[in-house]
Tab-separated table of C-alpha atoms and ligand atoms in Angstrom:
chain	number	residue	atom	x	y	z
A	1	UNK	CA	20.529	9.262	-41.064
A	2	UNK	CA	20.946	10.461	-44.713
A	3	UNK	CA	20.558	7.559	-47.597
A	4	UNK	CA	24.161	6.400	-48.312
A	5	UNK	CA	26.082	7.148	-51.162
A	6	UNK	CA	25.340	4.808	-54.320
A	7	UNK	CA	28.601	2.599	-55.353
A	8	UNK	CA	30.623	4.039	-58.733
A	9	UNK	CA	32.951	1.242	-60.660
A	10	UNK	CA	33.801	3.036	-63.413
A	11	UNK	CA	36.342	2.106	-66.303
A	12	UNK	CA	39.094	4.689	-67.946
A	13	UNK	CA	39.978	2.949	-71.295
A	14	UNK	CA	42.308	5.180	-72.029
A	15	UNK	CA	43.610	5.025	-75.491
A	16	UNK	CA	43.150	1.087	-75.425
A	17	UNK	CA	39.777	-0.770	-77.517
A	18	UNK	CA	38.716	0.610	-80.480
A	19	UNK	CA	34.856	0.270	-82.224
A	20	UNK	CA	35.952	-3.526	-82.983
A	21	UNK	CA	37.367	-4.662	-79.451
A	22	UNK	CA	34.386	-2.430	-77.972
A	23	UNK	CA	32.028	-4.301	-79.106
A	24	UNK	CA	33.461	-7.905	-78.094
A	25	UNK	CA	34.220	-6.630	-75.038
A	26	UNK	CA	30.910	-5.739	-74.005
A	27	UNK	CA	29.336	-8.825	-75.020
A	28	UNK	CA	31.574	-10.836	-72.828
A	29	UNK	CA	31.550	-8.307	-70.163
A	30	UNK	CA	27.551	-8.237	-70.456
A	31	UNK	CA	27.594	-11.827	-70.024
A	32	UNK	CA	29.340	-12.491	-67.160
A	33	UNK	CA	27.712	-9.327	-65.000
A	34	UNK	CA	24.024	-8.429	-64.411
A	35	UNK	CA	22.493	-5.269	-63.182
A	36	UNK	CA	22.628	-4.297	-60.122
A	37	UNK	CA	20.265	-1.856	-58.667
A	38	UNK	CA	22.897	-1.348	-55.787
A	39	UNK	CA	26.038	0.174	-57.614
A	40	UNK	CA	26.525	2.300	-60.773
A	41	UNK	CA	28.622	0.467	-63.303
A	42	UNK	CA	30.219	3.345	-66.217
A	43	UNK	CA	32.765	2.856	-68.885
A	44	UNK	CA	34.517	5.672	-70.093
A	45	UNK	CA	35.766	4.244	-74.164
A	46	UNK	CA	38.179	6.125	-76.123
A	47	UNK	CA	35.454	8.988	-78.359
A	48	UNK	CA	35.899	7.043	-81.371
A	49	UNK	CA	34.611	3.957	-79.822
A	50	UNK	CA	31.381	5.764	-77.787
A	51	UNK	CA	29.003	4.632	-81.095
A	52	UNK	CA	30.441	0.837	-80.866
A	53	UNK	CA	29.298	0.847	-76.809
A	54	UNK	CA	26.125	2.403	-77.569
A	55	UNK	CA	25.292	-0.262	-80.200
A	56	UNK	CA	26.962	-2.714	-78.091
A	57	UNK	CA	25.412	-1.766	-74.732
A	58	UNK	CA	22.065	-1.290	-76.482
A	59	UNK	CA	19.890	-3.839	-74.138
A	60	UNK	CA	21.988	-3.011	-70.746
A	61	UNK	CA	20.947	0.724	-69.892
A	62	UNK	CA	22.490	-0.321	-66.548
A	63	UNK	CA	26.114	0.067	-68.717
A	64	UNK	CA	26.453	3.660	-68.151
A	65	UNK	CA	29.255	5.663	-70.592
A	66	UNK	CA	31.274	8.574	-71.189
A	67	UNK	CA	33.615	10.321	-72.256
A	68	UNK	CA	37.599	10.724	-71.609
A	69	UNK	CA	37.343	14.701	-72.290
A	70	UNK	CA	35.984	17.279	-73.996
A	71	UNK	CA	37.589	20.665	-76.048
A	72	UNK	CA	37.022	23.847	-73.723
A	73	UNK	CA	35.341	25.575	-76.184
A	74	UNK	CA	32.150	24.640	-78.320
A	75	UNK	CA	32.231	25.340	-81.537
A	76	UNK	CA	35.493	26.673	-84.206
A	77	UNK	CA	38.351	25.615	-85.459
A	78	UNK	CA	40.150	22.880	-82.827
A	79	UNK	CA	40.954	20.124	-84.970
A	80	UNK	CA	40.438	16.716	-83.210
A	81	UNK	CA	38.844	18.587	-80.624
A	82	UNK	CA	35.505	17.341	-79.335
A	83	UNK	CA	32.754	19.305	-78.178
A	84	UNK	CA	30.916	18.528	-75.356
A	85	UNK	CA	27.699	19.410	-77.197
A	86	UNK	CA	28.434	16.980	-79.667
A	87	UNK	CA	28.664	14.152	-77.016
A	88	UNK	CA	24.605	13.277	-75.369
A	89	UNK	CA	23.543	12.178	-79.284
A	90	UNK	CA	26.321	9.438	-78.598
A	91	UNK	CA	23.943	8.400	-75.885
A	92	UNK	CA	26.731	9.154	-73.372
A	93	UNK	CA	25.878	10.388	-69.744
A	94	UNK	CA	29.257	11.385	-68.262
A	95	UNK	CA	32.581	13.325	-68.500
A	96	UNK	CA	35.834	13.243	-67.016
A	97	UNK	CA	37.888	16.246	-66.892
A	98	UNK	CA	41.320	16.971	-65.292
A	99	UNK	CA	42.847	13.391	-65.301
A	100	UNK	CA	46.454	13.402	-64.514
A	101	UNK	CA	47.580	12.585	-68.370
A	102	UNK	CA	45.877	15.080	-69.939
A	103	UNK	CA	47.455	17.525	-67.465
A	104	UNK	CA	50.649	16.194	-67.788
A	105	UNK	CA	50.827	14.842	-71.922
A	106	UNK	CA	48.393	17.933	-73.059
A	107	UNK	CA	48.781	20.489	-70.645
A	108	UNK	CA	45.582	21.043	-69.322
A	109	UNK	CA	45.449	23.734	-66.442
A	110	UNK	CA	43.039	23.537	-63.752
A	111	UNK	CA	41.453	26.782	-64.908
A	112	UNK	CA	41.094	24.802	-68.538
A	113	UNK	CA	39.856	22.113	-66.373
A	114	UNK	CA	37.193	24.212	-64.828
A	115	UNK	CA	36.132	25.318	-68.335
A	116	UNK	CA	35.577	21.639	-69.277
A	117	UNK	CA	33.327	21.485	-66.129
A	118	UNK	CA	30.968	24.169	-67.179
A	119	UNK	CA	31.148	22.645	-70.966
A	120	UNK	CA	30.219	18.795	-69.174
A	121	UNK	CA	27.425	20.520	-67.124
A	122	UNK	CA	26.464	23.012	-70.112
A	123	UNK	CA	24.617	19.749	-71.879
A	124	UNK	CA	23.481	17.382	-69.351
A	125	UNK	CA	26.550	15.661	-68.462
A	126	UNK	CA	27.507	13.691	-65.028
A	127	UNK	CA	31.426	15.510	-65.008
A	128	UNK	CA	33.678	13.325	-62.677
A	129	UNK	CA	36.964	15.518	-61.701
A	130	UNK	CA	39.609	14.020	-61.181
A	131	UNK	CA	42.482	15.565	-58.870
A	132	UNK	CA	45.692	14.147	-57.277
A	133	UNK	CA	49.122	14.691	-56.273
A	134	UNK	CA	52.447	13.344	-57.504
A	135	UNK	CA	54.947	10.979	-55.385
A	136	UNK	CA	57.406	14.488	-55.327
A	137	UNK	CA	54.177	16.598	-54.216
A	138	UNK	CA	53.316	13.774	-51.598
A	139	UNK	CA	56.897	13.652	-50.318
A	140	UNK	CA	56.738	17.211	-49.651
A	141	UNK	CA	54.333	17.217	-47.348
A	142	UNK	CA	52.082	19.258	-49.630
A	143	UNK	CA	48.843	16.540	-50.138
A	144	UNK	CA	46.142	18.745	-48.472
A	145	UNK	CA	47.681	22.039	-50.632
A	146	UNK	CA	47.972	20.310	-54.308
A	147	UNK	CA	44.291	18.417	-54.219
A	148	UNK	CA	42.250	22.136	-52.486
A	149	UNK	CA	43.844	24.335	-55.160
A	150	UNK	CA	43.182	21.801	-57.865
A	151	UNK	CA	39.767	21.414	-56.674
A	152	UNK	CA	39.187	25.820	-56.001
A	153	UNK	CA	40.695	26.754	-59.416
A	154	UNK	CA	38.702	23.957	-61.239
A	155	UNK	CA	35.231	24.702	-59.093
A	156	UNK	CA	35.613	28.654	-59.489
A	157	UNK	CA	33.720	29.007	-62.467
A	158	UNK	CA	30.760	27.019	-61.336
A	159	UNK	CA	27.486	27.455	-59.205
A	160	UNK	CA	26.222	25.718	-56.251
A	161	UNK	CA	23.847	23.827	-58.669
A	162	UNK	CA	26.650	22.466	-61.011
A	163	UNK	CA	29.153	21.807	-58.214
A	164	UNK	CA	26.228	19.716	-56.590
A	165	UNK	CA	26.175	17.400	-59.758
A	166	UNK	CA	29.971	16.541	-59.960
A	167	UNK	CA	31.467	13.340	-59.076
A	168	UNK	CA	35.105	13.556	-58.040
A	169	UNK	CA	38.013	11.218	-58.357
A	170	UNK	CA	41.076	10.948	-56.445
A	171	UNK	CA	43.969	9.572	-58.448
A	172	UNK	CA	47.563	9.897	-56.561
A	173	UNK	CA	49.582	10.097	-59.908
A	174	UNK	CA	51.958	7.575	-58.278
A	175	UNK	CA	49.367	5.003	-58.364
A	176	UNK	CA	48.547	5.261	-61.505
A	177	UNK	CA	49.951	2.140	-64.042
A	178	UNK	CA	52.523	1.780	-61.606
A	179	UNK	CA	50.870	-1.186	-59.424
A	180	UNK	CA	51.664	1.192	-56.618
A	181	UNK	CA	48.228	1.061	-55.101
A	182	UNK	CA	47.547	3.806	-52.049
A	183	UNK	CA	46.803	1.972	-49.047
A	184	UNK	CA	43.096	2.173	-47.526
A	185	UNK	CA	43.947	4.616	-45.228
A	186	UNK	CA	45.890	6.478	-47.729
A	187	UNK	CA	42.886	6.549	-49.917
A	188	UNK	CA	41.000	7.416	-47.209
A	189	UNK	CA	42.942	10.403	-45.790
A	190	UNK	CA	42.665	11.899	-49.588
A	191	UNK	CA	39.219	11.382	-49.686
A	192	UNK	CA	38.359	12.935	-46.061
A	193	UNK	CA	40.476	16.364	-47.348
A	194	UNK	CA	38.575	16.740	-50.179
A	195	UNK	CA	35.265	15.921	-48.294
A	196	UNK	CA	36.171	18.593	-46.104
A	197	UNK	CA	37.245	21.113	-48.719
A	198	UNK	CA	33.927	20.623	-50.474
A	199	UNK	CA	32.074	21.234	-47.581
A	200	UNK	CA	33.969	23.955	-46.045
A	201	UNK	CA	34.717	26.018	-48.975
A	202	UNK	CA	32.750	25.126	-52.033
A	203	UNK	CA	29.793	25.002	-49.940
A	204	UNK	CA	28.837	21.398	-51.101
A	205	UNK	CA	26.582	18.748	-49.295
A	206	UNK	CA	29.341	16.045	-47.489
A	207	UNK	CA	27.018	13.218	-47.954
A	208	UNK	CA	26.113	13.991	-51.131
A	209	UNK	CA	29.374	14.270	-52.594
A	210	UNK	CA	30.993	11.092	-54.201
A	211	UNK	CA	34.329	10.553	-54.449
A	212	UNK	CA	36.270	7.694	-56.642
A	213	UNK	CA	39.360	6.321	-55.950
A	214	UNK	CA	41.741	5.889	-59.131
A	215	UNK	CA	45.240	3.895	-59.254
A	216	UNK	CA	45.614	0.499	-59.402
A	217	UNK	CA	42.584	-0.725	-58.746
A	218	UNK	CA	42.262	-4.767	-59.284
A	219	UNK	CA	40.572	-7.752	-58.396
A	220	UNK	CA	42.831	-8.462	-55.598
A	221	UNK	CA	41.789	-5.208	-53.800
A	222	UNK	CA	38.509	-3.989	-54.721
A	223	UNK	CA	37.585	-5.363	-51.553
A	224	UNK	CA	39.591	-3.507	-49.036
A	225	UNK	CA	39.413	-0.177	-50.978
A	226	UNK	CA	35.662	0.191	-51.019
A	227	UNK	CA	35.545	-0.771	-47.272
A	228	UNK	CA	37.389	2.436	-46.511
A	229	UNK	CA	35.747	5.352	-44.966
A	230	UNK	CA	35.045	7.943	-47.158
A	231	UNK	CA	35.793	5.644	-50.396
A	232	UNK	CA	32.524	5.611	-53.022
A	233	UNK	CA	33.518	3.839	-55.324
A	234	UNK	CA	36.422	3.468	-58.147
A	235	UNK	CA	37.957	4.599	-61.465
A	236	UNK	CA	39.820	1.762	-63.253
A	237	UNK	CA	42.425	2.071	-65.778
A	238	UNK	CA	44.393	-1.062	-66.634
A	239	UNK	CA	42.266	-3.661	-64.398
A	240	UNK	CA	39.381	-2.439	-66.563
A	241	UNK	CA	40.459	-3.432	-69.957
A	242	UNK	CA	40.039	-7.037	-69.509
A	243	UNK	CA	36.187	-7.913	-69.502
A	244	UNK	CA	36.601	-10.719	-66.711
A	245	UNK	CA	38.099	-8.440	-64.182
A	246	UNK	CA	35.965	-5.948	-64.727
A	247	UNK	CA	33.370	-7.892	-63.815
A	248	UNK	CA	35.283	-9.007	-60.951
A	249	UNK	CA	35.785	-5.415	-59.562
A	250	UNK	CA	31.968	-4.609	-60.808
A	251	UNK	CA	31.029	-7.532	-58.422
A	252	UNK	CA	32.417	-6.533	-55.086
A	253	UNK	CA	29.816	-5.782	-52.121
A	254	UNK	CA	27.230	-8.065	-54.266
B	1	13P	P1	45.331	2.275	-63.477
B	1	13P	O1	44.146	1.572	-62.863
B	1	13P	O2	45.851	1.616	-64.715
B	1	13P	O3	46.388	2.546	-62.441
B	1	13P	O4	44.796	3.724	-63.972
B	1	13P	C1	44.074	4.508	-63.102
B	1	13P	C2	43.525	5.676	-63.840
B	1	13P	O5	44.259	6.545	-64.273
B	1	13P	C3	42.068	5.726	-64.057
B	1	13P	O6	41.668	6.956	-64.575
């Protein structure tokens, strides 16, 4: 029997807490949850807000961080871009790449996606990609299509090595900010096509591979999405912001 898959609670903060609400929130937060040697706990701040939870999160090495996204190239003239070598002096161990709004507000393809991949993985960094399909994609009947090409084109440019250290998020982009959570078994279908995908094309370990939920995660059911099969953890948008329910979802399975 292989060792089972650590617990992920991770927070997407979005464009929401700058260095100032940063660093009250993760006093409070810090307060009300302890470590746990039994789940990973990761906050993903806006960038200019990574130096506030470093300071802030000084004492707490459990408090992982990253960040929201990173330019596909390293160096030149991209202004407001951020490099991804730029990011591990923050102190930050993790990237996403390919969430649903940067795809959809900044265009991001999954072959730009799968540039930011080899960027994360370049320096050091944990990448988490995220994938999912929209309500029109869903209602098509075209689930298991949308989330294997997103996850081909974005893997292509990567070795067995790098796709081994990837986390992966499924986000249905109908369940994101809409309260519209996917069901268990929803979550759960999602989750056992991308398992199988991984395994049976990328060539990827299917116990070794995590796999986040994303979209409308709360308090209320934390519970009941963890306990599905396949389900290893979360990636929190709007539930996150608050320090209390954070610590709330950070709590479940204690
Ligand atoms: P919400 O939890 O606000 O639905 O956002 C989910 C998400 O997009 C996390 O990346």
């Amino acid at each position: 029997m292989s060792e089972p898959r650590t617990p992920v609670f991770a927070a997407n903060w979005k464009m929401s807490h700058g260095p100032a609400e940063t660093g009250a929130f993760v006093e409070r937060f810090a307060a009300r949850h302890g470590p746990r040697g039994d789940a990973t706990v990761v906050v993903f701040p806006p960038a200019i807000s990574l130096a506030a939870f470093a300071a802030a999160a000084s004492g707490r090495p459990d408090l992982e961080f990253g960040v929201q996204d990173v330019h596909t190239e390293v160096e030149g003239a991209h202004t407001s871009g951020i490099s991804a070598a730029m990011v591990p002096a923050t102190g930050a161990t993790w990237g996403l790449a390919g969430h649903s709004e940067r795809r959809r507000e900044f265009g991001d393809t999954d072959v730009d996606v799968g540039r930011k991949l080899v960027r994360l993985l370049e320096v050091g960094l944990r990448p988490v990609l995220c994938v999912g399909e929209t309500l029109d994609e869903r209602e098509a009947g075209r689930l298991a299509t949308v989330l294997e090409t997103q996850i081909r084109d974005a893997l292509r440019p990567l070795g067995r090595e790098g796709r081994a250290r990837l986390a992966y998020a499924y986000e249905p982009v109908w369940a994101i900010g809409t309260g519209r959570t996917a069901s268990p078994a929803d979550a759960a279908e999602a989750h056992a096509i991308i398992r199988e995908q991984l395994v049976r094309a990328e060539g990827c370990d299917a116990e070794r591979a995590v796999i986040l939920y994303g979209g409308s995660v709360k308090p209320a059911n934390i519970d009941a999405l963890l306990a599905a099969p396949g389900v290893d953890g979360v990636l929190v948008g709007g539930a996150s912001l608050d320090p209390d329910s954070w610590a709330a979802i950070c709590a479940a399975g204690r």
